[in-house]
Coordinates of C-alpha atoms in Angstrom, one line a residue:
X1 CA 122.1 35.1 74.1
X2 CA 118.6 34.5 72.8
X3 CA 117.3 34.8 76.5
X4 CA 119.4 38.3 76.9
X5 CA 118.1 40.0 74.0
X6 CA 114.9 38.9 74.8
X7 CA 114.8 40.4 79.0
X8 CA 116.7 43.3 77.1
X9 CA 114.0 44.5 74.6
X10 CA 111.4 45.3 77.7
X11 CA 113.8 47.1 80.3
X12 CA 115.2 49.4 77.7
X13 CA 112.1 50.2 76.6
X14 CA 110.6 50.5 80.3
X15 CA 113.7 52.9 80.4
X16 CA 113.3 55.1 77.9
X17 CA 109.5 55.5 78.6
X18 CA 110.9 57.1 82.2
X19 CA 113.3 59.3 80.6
X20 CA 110.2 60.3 78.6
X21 CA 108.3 60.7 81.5
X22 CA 111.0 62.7 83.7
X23 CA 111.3 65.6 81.0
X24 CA 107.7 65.6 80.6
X25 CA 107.3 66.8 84.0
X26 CA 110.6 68.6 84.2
X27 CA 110.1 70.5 80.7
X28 CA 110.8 73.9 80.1
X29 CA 107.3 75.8 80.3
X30 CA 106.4 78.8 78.6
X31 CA 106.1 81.5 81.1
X32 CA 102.7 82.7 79.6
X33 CA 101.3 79.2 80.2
X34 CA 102.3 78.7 83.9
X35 CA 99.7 80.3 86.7
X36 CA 100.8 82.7 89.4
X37 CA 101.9 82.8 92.7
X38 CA 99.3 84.6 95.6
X39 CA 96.1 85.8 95.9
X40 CA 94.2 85.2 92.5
X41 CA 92.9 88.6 92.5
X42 CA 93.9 92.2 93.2
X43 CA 94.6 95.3 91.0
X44 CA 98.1 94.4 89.4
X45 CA 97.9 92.1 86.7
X46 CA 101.5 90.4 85.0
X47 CA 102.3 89.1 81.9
X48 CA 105.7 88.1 80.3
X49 CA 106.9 88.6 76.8
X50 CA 109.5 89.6 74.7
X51 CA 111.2 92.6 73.3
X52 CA 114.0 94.9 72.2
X53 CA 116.4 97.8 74.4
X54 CA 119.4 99.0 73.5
X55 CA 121.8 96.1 74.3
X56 CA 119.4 93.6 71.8
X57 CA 116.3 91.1 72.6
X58 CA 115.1 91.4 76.6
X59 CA 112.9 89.0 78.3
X60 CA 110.0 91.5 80.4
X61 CA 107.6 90.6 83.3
X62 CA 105.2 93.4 83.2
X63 CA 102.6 94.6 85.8
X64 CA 100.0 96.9 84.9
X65 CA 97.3 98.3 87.8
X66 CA 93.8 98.3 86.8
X67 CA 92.9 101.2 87.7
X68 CA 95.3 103.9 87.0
X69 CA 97.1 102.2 84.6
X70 CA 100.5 102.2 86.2
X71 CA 102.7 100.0 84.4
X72 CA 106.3 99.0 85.9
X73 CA 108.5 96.5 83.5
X74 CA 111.0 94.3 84.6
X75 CA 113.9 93.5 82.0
X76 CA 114.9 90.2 83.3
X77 CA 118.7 91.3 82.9
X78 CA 118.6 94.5 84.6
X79 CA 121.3 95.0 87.3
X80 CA 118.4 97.2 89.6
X81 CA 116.4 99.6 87.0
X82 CA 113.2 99.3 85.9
X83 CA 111.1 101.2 83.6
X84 CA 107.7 102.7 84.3
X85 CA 104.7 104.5 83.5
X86 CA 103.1 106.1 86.3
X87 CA 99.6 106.0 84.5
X88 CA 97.4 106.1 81.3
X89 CA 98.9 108.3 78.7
X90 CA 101.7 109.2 80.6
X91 CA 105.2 109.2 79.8
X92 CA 107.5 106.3 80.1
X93 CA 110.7 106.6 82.4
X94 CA 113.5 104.2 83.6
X95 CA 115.1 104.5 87.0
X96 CA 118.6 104.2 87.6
X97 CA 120.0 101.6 90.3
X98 CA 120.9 104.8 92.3
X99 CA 117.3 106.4 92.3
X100 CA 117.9 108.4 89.4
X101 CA 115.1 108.9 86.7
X102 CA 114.9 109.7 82.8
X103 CA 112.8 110.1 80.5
X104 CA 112.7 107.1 77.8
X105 CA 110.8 106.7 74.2
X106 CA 109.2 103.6 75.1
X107 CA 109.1 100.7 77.4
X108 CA 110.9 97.5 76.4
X109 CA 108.0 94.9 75.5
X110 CA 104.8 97.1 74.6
X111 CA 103.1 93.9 73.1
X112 CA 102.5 92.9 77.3
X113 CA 101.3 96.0 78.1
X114 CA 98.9 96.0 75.0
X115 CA 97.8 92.6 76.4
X116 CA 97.4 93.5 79.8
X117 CA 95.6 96.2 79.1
X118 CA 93.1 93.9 77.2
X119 CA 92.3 92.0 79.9
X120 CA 94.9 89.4 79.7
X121 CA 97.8 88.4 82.2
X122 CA 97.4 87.0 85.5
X123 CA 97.7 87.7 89.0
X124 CA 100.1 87.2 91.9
X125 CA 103.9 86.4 91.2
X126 CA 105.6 84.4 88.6
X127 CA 106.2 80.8 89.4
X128 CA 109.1 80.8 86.5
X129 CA 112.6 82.4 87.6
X130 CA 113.6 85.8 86.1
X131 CA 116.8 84.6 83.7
X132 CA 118.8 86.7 81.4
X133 CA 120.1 86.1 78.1
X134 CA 123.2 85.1 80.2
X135 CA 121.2 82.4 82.3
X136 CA 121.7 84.6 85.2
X137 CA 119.1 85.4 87.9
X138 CA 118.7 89.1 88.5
X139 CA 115.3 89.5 90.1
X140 CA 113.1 87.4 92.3
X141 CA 109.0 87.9 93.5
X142 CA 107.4 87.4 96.1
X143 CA 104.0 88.2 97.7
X144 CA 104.7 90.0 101.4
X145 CA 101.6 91.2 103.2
X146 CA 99.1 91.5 100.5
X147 CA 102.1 93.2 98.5
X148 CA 104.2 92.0 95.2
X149 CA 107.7 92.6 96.0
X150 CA 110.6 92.2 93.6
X151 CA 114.2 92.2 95.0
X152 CA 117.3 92.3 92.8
X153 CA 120.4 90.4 93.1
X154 CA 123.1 92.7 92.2
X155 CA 122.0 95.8 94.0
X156 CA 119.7 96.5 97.0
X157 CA 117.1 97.5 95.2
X158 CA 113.6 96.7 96.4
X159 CA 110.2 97.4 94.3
X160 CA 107.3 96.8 96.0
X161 CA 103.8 96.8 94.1
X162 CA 100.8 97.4 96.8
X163 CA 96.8 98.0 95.8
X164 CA 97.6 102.0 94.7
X165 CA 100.6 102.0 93.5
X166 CA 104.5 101.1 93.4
X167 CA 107.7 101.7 95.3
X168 CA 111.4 101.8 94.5
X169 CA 113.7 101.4 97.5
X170 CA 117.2 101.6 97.5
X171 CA 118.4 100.4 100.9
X172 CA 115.2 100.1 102.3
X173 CA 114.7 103.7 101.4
X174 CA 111.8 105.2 99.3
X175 CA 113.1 107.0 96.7
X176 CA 110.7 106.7 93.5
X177 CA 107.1 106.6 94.4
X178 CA 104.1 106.5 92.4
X179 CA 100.6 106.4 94.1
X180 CA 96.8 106.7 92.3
X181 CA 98.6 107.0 89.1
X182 CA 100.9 109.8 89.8
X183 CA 104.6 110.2 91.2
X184 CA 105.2 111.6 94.2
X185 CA 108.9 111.9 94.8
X186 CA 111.5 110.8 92.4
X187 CA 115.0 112.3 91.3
X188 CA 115.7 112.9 87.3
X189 CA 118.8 113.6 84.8
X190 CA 119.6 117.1 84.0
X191 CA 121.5 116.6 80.8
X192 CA 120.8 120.2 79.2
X193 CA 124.0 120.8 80.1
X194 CA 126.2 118.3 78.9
X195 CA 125.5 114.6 78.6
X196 CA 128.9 113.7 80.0
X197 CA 128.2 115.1 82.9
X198 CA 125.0 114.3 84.8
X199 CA 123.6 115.7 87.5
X200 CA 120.8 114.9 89.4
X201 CA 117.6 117.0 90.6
X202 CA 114.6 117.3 92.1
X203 CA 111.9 116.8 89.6
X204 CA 108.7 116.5 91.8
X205 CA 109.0 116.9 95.4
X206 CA 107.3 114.4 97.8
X207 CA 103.9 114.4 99.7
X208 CA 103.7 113.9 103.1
X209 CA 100.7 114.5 105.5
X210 CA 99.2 117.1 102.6
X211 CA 102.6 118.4 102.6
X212 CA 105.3 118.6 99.8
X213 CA 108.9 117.8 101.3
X214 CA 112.3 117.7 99.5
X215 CA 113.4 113.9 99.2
X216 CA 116.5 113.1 100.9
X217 CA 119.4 112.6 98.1
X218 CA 120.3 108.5 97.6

């Protein structure tokens, strides 16, 4: 018995110094600490953070370009929308899962954007997966051709981040576009009419070849 306790002492010691070991590695990171995805350079910069919308707390990954100032925020339990600002001192607005676009008092985490806009952040695509408060995955990166694309999982949505500006696809389809810090084709929410019933219009038309054209209705 002496014996036993004495072979014992080392291998459940040996043991728990593994365990140890195994969540060391396997540890939950902070998002802000991990490095990102891609080319190390480039004009979008991301950062993650926390905030508040109107459901409660939201987890945000946030990209901001460097040179216009286009921000687009990604609540990590969004069903498709995102919120955006198409440059510096412009107004923030959140697109709809079907294309459709509103104005909005403020984005969801403005502490990232305040550090993104100070320099901080990093470049590429999150390494971390995009979770909800419901441990659900609702959007996943990826770099594609020079280009940060985000696709979501419960509509077929499709935002794709490329050196002058952003789109939002639904289907494939471009319907909001923002380029050099301006949009170019996007559809909004009359609601001077009645709130209950919404209907959508064309707020500024695209540009195509120097040429405005009517977008085609999602």
């Amino acid at each position: 018995d002496a014996l036993d306790q004495v072979v014992s002492a080392p291998v459940v010691l040996s043991f728990i110094a593994l365990l140890a070991t195994v969540y060391y590695i396997k540890r939950p990171r902070d998002p802000r600490q991990m490095p990102g995805n891609g080319p190390q350079e480039g004009p979008w910069r991301w950062a993650y953070g926390t905030g508040k919308d109107v459901v409660g707390k939201v987890n945000c990954t946030t990209y901001w370009h460097a040179e216009y100032g286009t921000v687009v925020e990604f609540g990590h339990g969004s069903g498709g929308g995102i919120t955006f600002r198409s440059g510096t001192g412009k107004s923030v607005r959140w697109v709809w899962e079907d294309g459709a676009v509103e104005d909005v008092e403020s984005i969801a985490c403005p502490d990232v954007e305040t550090v993104l806009q100070k320099g901080g952040g990093k470049f590429g695509t999150p390494k971390y997966r995009m979770f909800n408060r419901y441990n659900r995955q609702f959007w996943t990166p990826q770099n594609e051709g020079g280009n940060i694309t985000f696709r979501n999982a419960m509509n077929p949505i499709r935002v794709v981040l490329h050196p002058r500006g952003f789109e939002f696809q639904i289907r494939e389809m471009n319907n909001v576009s923002v380029i050099d810090g301006r949009p170019v084709g996007q559809h909004t929410i009359d609601k001077s009419d009645n709130p209950f019933q919404q209907e959508a219009k064309i707020d500024t038309p695209f540009e195509a070849g120097g040429q405005s054209e009517k977008p085609v209705e999602a």
